[in-house]
């Protein structure tokens, strides 16, 4: 039953998004062109990617805590918030810190790519301004 419903959802999405007709109803609501600065696009992309990495790190840390610990907290009558704060969180942090640190180091190295996007944009603008004013040293030295 689950397989059939997933198959029908997949078929529906394929018909809707991958149709040969380029004039869908939903595309009429979208603007023709969305102007996003390269820096914002880079920040959003890195944010989405590393958000997924961090979520996976914490998911693995939560799954590393023995299920019996939470069952014991429930048996003692702890609320879910209290059992998370006193039982799950201290043990989870111990498992999450190495992966969290690794993700931050990779993120630090990846942010250099966003600075290159900004550098390329600044060099292009300097070239345009230098070509217009015929004073290249003014823009390249700034």
XYZ file of N, CA and C in Angstrom:
426
model
N 0.828 -1.198 0.000
C 0.000 0.000 0.000
C 0.868 1.256 0.000
N 1.896 1.270 0.853
C 2.779 2.434 0.905
C 3.545 2.602 -0.404
N 4.000 1.468 -0.973
C 4.718 1.536 -2.242
C 3.851 2.112 -3.348
N 2.578 1.684 -3.396
C 1.675 2.181 -4.434
C 1.419 3.671 -4.279
N 1.236 4.127 -3.036
C 0.965 5.552 -2.842
C 2.197 6.392 -3.182
N 3.398 5.905 -2.828
C 4.611 6.631 -3.198
C 4.793 6.664 -4.709
N 4.446 5.556 -5.362
C 4.546 5.517 -6.819
C 3.585 6.511 -7.457
N 2.363 6.600 -6.937
C 1.391 7.531 -7.519
C 1.802 8.985 -7.266
N 2.374 9.262 -6.096
C 2.864 10.620 -5.826
C 4.001 10.963 -6.785
N 4.903 10.010 -7.001
C 6.016 10.230 -7.919
C 5.513 10.487 -9.336
N 4.543 9.704 -9.781
C 3.991 9.897 -11.122
C 3.313 11.256 -11.255
N 2.582 11.667 -10.225
C 1.904 12.962 -10.267
C 2.910 14.100 -10.352
N 3.953 14.029 -9.540
C 4.975 15.077 -9.571
C 5.714 15.102 -10.905
N 5.984 13.924 -11.462
C 6.638 13.885 -12.775
C 5.767 14.509 -13.850
N 4.466 14.224 -13.820
C 3.571 14.816 -14.811
C 3.500 16.328 -14.647
N 3.524 16.774 -13.406
C 3.353 18.202 -13.162
C 4.606 19.005 -13.513
N 5.768 18.511 -13.071
C 6.994 19.280 -13.247
C 7.746 18.967 -14.536
N 7.663 17.756 -15.030
C 8.488 17.367 -16.173
C 7.671 17.224 -17.450
N 6.565 17.871 -17.531
C 5.735 17.798 -18.723
C 6.436 18.496 -19.880
N 6.075 18.096 -21.103
C 6.689 18.734 -22.268
C 6.090 20.110 -22.535
N 4.969 20.427 -21.909
C 4.340 21.734 -22.092
C 5.026 22.745 -21.175
N 5.728 23.738 -21.719
C 6.439 24.682 -20.854
C 5.533 25.715 -20.193
N 4.285 25.809 -20.617
C 3.375 26.826 -20.080
C 2.451 26.225 -19.027
N 3.016 25.899 -17.874
C 2.203 25.399 -16.771
C 1.464 26.553 -16.117
N 0.405 26.227 -15.412
C -0.330 27.272 -14.696
C 0.521 27.886 -13.591
N 1.307 27.072 -12.894
C 2.059 27.578 -11.750
C 3.204 28.483 -12.177
N 3.666 28.368 -13.435
C 4.753 29.246 -13.867
C 4.268 30.650 -14.173
N 2.980 30.819 -14.368
C 2.477 32.162 -14.666
C 2.553 33.070 -13.439
N 2.644 32.489 -12.258
C 2.728 33.290 -11.041
C 4.153 33.709 -10.712
N 5.127 33.096 -11.352
C 6.523 33.411 -11.076
C 6.978 34.587 -11.931
N 7.848 35.434 -11.395
C 8.380 36.520 -12.235
C 9.320 35.953 -13.295
N 9.527 36.731 -14.348
C 10.390 36.264 -15.433
C 11.848 36.172 -15.002
N 12.253 37.058 -14.103
C 13.656 37.111 -13.710
C 13.741 37.531 -12.255
N 14.533 36.813 -11.481
C 14.742 37.157 -10.078
C 16.208 37.545 -9.929
N 16.455 38.771 -9.504
C 17.824 39.260 -9.359
C 18.296 39.028 -7.926
N 19.290 38.166 -7.779
C 19.868 37.862 -6.472
C 21.363 38.126 -6.573
N 21.900 38.809 -5.571
C 23.337 39.077 -5.608
C 24.100 37.761 -5.441
N 25.272 37.650 -6.039
C 26.044 36.409 -5.921
C 26.408 36.076 -4.479
N 26.650 37.092 -3.662
C 27.000 36.836 -2.267
C 25.826 36.207 -1.519
N 24.622 36.754 -1.714
C 23.433 36.206 -1.045
C 23.166 34.787 -1.530
N 23.325 34.554 -2.826
C 23.132 33.202 -3.360
C 24.136 32.230 -2.746
N 25.390 32.658 -2.591
C 26.403 31.800 -1.978
C 26.110 31.516 -0.522
N 25.683 32.542 0.213
C 25.371 32.359 1.636
C 24.180 31.417 1.804
N 23.139 31.593 0.996
C 21.970 30.714 1.091
C 22.322 29.277 0.731
N 23.125 29.099 -0.299
C 23.509 27.747 -0.705
C 24.319 27.057 0.383
N 25.309 27.745 0.905
C 26.123 27.149 1.969
C 25.277 26.908 3.215
N 24.345 27.819 3.505
C 23.468 27.636 4.657
C 22.601 26.400 4.536
N 22.024 26.181 3.352
C 21.193 24.989 3.158
C 22.018 23.713 3.247
N 23.172 23.707 2.610
C 23.993 22.497 2.592
C 24.487 22.154 3.995
N 25.042 23.135 4.697
C 25.587 22.830 6.013
C 24.503 22.696 7.066
N 23.331 23.272 6.822
C 22.191 23.000 7.700
C 21.818 21.527 7.657
N 21.858 20.945 6.461
C 21.573 19.515 6.327
C 22.661 18.676 6.991
N 23.921 19.075 6.830
C 25.008 18.341 7.477
C 24.890 18.394 9.001
N 24.585 19.566 9.530
C 24.456 19.708 10.988
C 23.256 18.911 11.500
N 22.161 18.944 10.753
C 20.986 18.175 11.165
C 21.308 16.687 11.210
N 22.061 16.212 10.237
C 22.438 14.801 10.227
C 23.379 14.474 11.383
N 24.256 15.396 11.739
C 25.150 15.186 12.875
C 24.344 15.036 14.160
N 23.384 15.932 14.366
C 22.589 15.868 15.589
C 21.610 14.699 15.581
N 21.125 14.314 14.405
C 20.256 13.137 14.334
C 21.028 11.891 14.752
N 22.253 11.768 14.259
C 23.076 10.632 14.651
C 23.407 10.642 16.131
N 23.614 11.834 16.689
C 23.917 11.937 18.121
C 22.707 11.546 18.957
N 21.521 11.933 18.521
C 20.306 11.550 19.255
C 20.098 10.046 19.176
N 20.353 9.469 18.008
C 20.164 8.021 17.862
C 21.230 7.226 18.607
N 22.363 7.854 18.932
C 23.420 7.158 19.661
C 23.079 6.964 21.134
N 22.155 7.774 21.643
C 21.742 7.632 23.042
C 20.808 6.431 23.136
N 21.050 5.600 24.139
C 20.264 4.382 24.313
C 18.790 4.710 24.540
N 17.915 3.970 23.869
C 16.481 4.206 23.992
C 15.973 3.927 25.406
N 16.662 3.049 26.103
C 16.268 2.725 27.466
C 16.383 3.907 28.417
N 17.282 4.827 28.113
C 17.433 6.022 28.953
C 16.152 6.857 28.938
N 15.600 7.067 27.751
C 14.370 7.858 27.649
C 13.169 7.099 28.211
N 13.178 5.780 28.047
C 12.093 4.985 28.625
C 12.129 5.055 30.147
N 13.332 5.051 30.719
C 13.461 5.167 32.172
C 12.999 6.539 32.645
N 13.322 7.583 31.893
C 12.867 8.931 32.260
C 11.350 9.015 32.207
N 10.753 8.375 31.215
C 9.287 8.363 31.113
C 8.676 7.570 32.266
N 9.350 6.480 32.655
C 8.854 5.672 33.770
C 8.924 6.440 35.085
N 9.898 7.313 35.234
C 9.990 8.154 36.429
C 8.982 9.291 36.421
N 8.316 9.507 35.302
C 7.300 10.550 35.225
C 7.823 11.887 34.749
N 8.991 11.896 34.135
C 9.528 13.161 33.618
C 8.750 13.586 32.374
N 8.600 14.891 32.228
C 7.970 15.409 31.014
C 8.958 15.260 29.854
N 8.463 15.290 28.623
C 9.388 15.164 27.489
C 10.458 16.256 27.454
N 10.096 17.482 27.833
C 11.076 18.573 27.836
C 12.133 18.329 28.904
N 11.703 17.906 30.087
C 12.642 17.652 31.178
C 13.548 16.465 30.864
N 12.989 15.406 30.282
C 13.827 14.255 29.933
C 14.811 14.604 28.817
N 14.412 15.494 27.911
C 15.357 15.935 26.881
C 16.495 16.730 27.507
N 16.127 17.658 28.403
C 17.130 18.547 28.985
C 18.067 17.816 29.945
N 17.549 16.891 30.729
C 18.376 16.256 31.765
C 18.977 14.917 31.362
N 18.346 14.222 30.427
C 18.817 12.884 30.060
C 19.446 12.876 28.665
N 18.684 13.321 27.680
C 19.131 13.195 26.297
C 20.215 14.209 25.925
N 20.020 15.469 26.258
C 20.938 16.529 25.830
C 22.378 16.332 26.318
N 22.610 16.015 27.602
C 24.012 15.840 28.027
C 24.723 14.687 27.312
N 24.004 13.603 27.047
C 24.625 12.476 26.356
C 24.763 12.743 24.862
N 23.785 13.455 24.313
C 23.799 13.757 22.891
C 24.966 14.680 22.540
N 25.236 15.652 23.390
C 26.308 16.615 23.108
C 27.653 15.902 23.041
N 27.832 14.916 23.882
C 29.091 14.163 23.871
C 29.306 13.477 22.519
N 28.231 12.997 21.908
C 28.348 12.341 20.604
C 28.386 13.342 19.451
N 27.771 14.511 19.627
C 27.644 15.469 18.525
C 28.860 16.374 18.370
N 29.620 16.597 19.429
C 30.719 17.568 19.357
C 31.779 17.261 18.296
N 32.237 16.021 18.136
C 33.245 15.791 17.084
C 32.730 16.107 15.679
N 31.524 15.650 15.357
C 30.961 15.943 14.041
C 30.657 17.414 13.861
N 30.228 18.055 14.939
C 29.942 19.489 14.901
C 31.216 20.279 14.608
N 32.304 19.903 15.276
C 33.588 20.565 15.033
C 34.087 20.345 13.610
N 33.934 19.120 13.104
C 34.350 18.844 11.725
C 33.536 19.664 10.731
N 32.225 19.756 10.964
C 31.383 20.544 10.059
C 31.774 22.012 10.084
N 32.110 22.544 11.249
C 32.517 23.948 11.322
C 33.826 24.191 10.589
N 34.759 23.234 10.677
C 36.024 23.400 9.954
C 35.809 23.365 8.443
N 34.972 22.451 7.976
C 34.678 22.388 6.542
C 33.928 23.643 6.106
N 33.031 24.137 6.958
C 32.303 25.372 6.646
C 33.259 26.551 6.538
N 34.239 26.602 7.412
C 35.226 27.679 7.367
C 35.999 27.659 6.055
N 36.352 26.453 5.591
C 37.059 26.360 4.318
C 36.144 26.694 3.143
N 34.868 26.368 3.256
C 33.930 26.604 2.161
C 33.599 28.079 2.008
N 33.641 28.835 3.086
C 33.314 30.258 2.978
C 34.317 31.007 2.112
N 35.494 30.435 1.903
C 36.452 31.066 0.992
C 35.892 31.122 -0.424
N 35.037 30.160 -0.782
C 34.428 30.180 -2.115
C 33.511 31.379 -2.285
N 32.784 31.737 -1.233
C 31.897 32.898 -1.319
C 32.719 34.170 -1.462
N 33.854 34.240 -0.795
C 34.692 35.434 -0.943
C 35.258 35.527 -2.353
N 35.511 34.391 -2.995
C 35.985 34.414 -4.382
C 34.890 34.939 -5.303
N 33.636 34.581 -5.024
C 32.522 35.113 -5.813
C 32.507 36.627 -5.705
N 32.669 37.146 -4.504
C 32.689 38.594 -4.321
C 33.894 39.235 -4.981
N 35.047 38.569 -4.921
C 36.259 39.110 -5.537
C 36.104 39.191 -7.048
N 35.557 38.155 -7.644
C 35.355 38.146 -9.096
C 34.408 39.262 -9.498
N 33.379 39.481 -8.716
C 32.421 40.542 -9.013
C 33.082 41.916 -8.898
N 33.927 42.098 -7.870
C 34.607 43.390 -7.705
C 35.618 43.640 -8.819
N 36.337 42.609 -9.241
C 37.307 42.770 -10.323
C 36.589 43.107 -11.627
N 35.446 42.485 -11.866
C 34.679 42.784 -13.074
C 34.193 44.225 -13.060
N 33.681 44.685 -11.927
C 33.223 46.074 -11.822
C 34.397 47.046 -11.978
N 35.554 46.692 -11.421
C 36.733 47.552 -11.576
C 37.162 47.621 -13.034
N 37.098 46.495 -13.735
C 37.460 46.492 -15.154
C 36.515 47.363 -15.962
N 35.220 47.274 -15.672
C 34.250 48.112 -16.383
C 34.490 49.590 -16.099
N 34.723 49.921 -14.840
C 34.949 51.323 -14.479
C 36.258 51.835 -15.062
N 37.297 50.983 -15.064
C 38.588 51.398 -15.627
C 38.479 51.600 -17.130
N 37.704 50.769 -17.802
C 37.514 50.932 -19.236
C 36.726 52.181 -19.581
N 35.794 52.544 -18.720
C 34.976 53.728 -18.975
C 35.751 55.013 -18.721
N 36.483 55.069 -17.619
C 37.166 56.315 -17.234
C 38.588 56.407 -17.763
N 39.126 55.315 -18.284
C 40.512 55.251 -18.764
C 41.518 55.546 -17.656
N 41.142 55.241 -16.412
C 42.034 55.413 -15.257
C 42.071 54.094 -14.472
N 42.826 53.085 -14.972
C 42.766 51.771 -14.332
C 43.370 51.721 -12.937
N 44.426 52.492 -12.677
C 45.086 52.396 -11.372
C 44.194 52.870 -10.234
N 43.291 53.782 -10.512
C 42.382 54.279 -9.474
C 41.527 53.148 -8.920
N 41.039 52.290 -9.797
C 40.118 51.237 -9.362
C 40.849 49.986 -8.896
N 41.961 49.652 -9.545
C 42.667 48.439 -9.152
C 43.437 48.608 -7.851
N 43.833 49.804 -7.513
C 44.551 50.038 -6.265
C 43.599 50.205 -5.082
N 42.352 50.493 -5.343
C 41.385 50.685 -4.261
C 41.004 49.362 -3.756
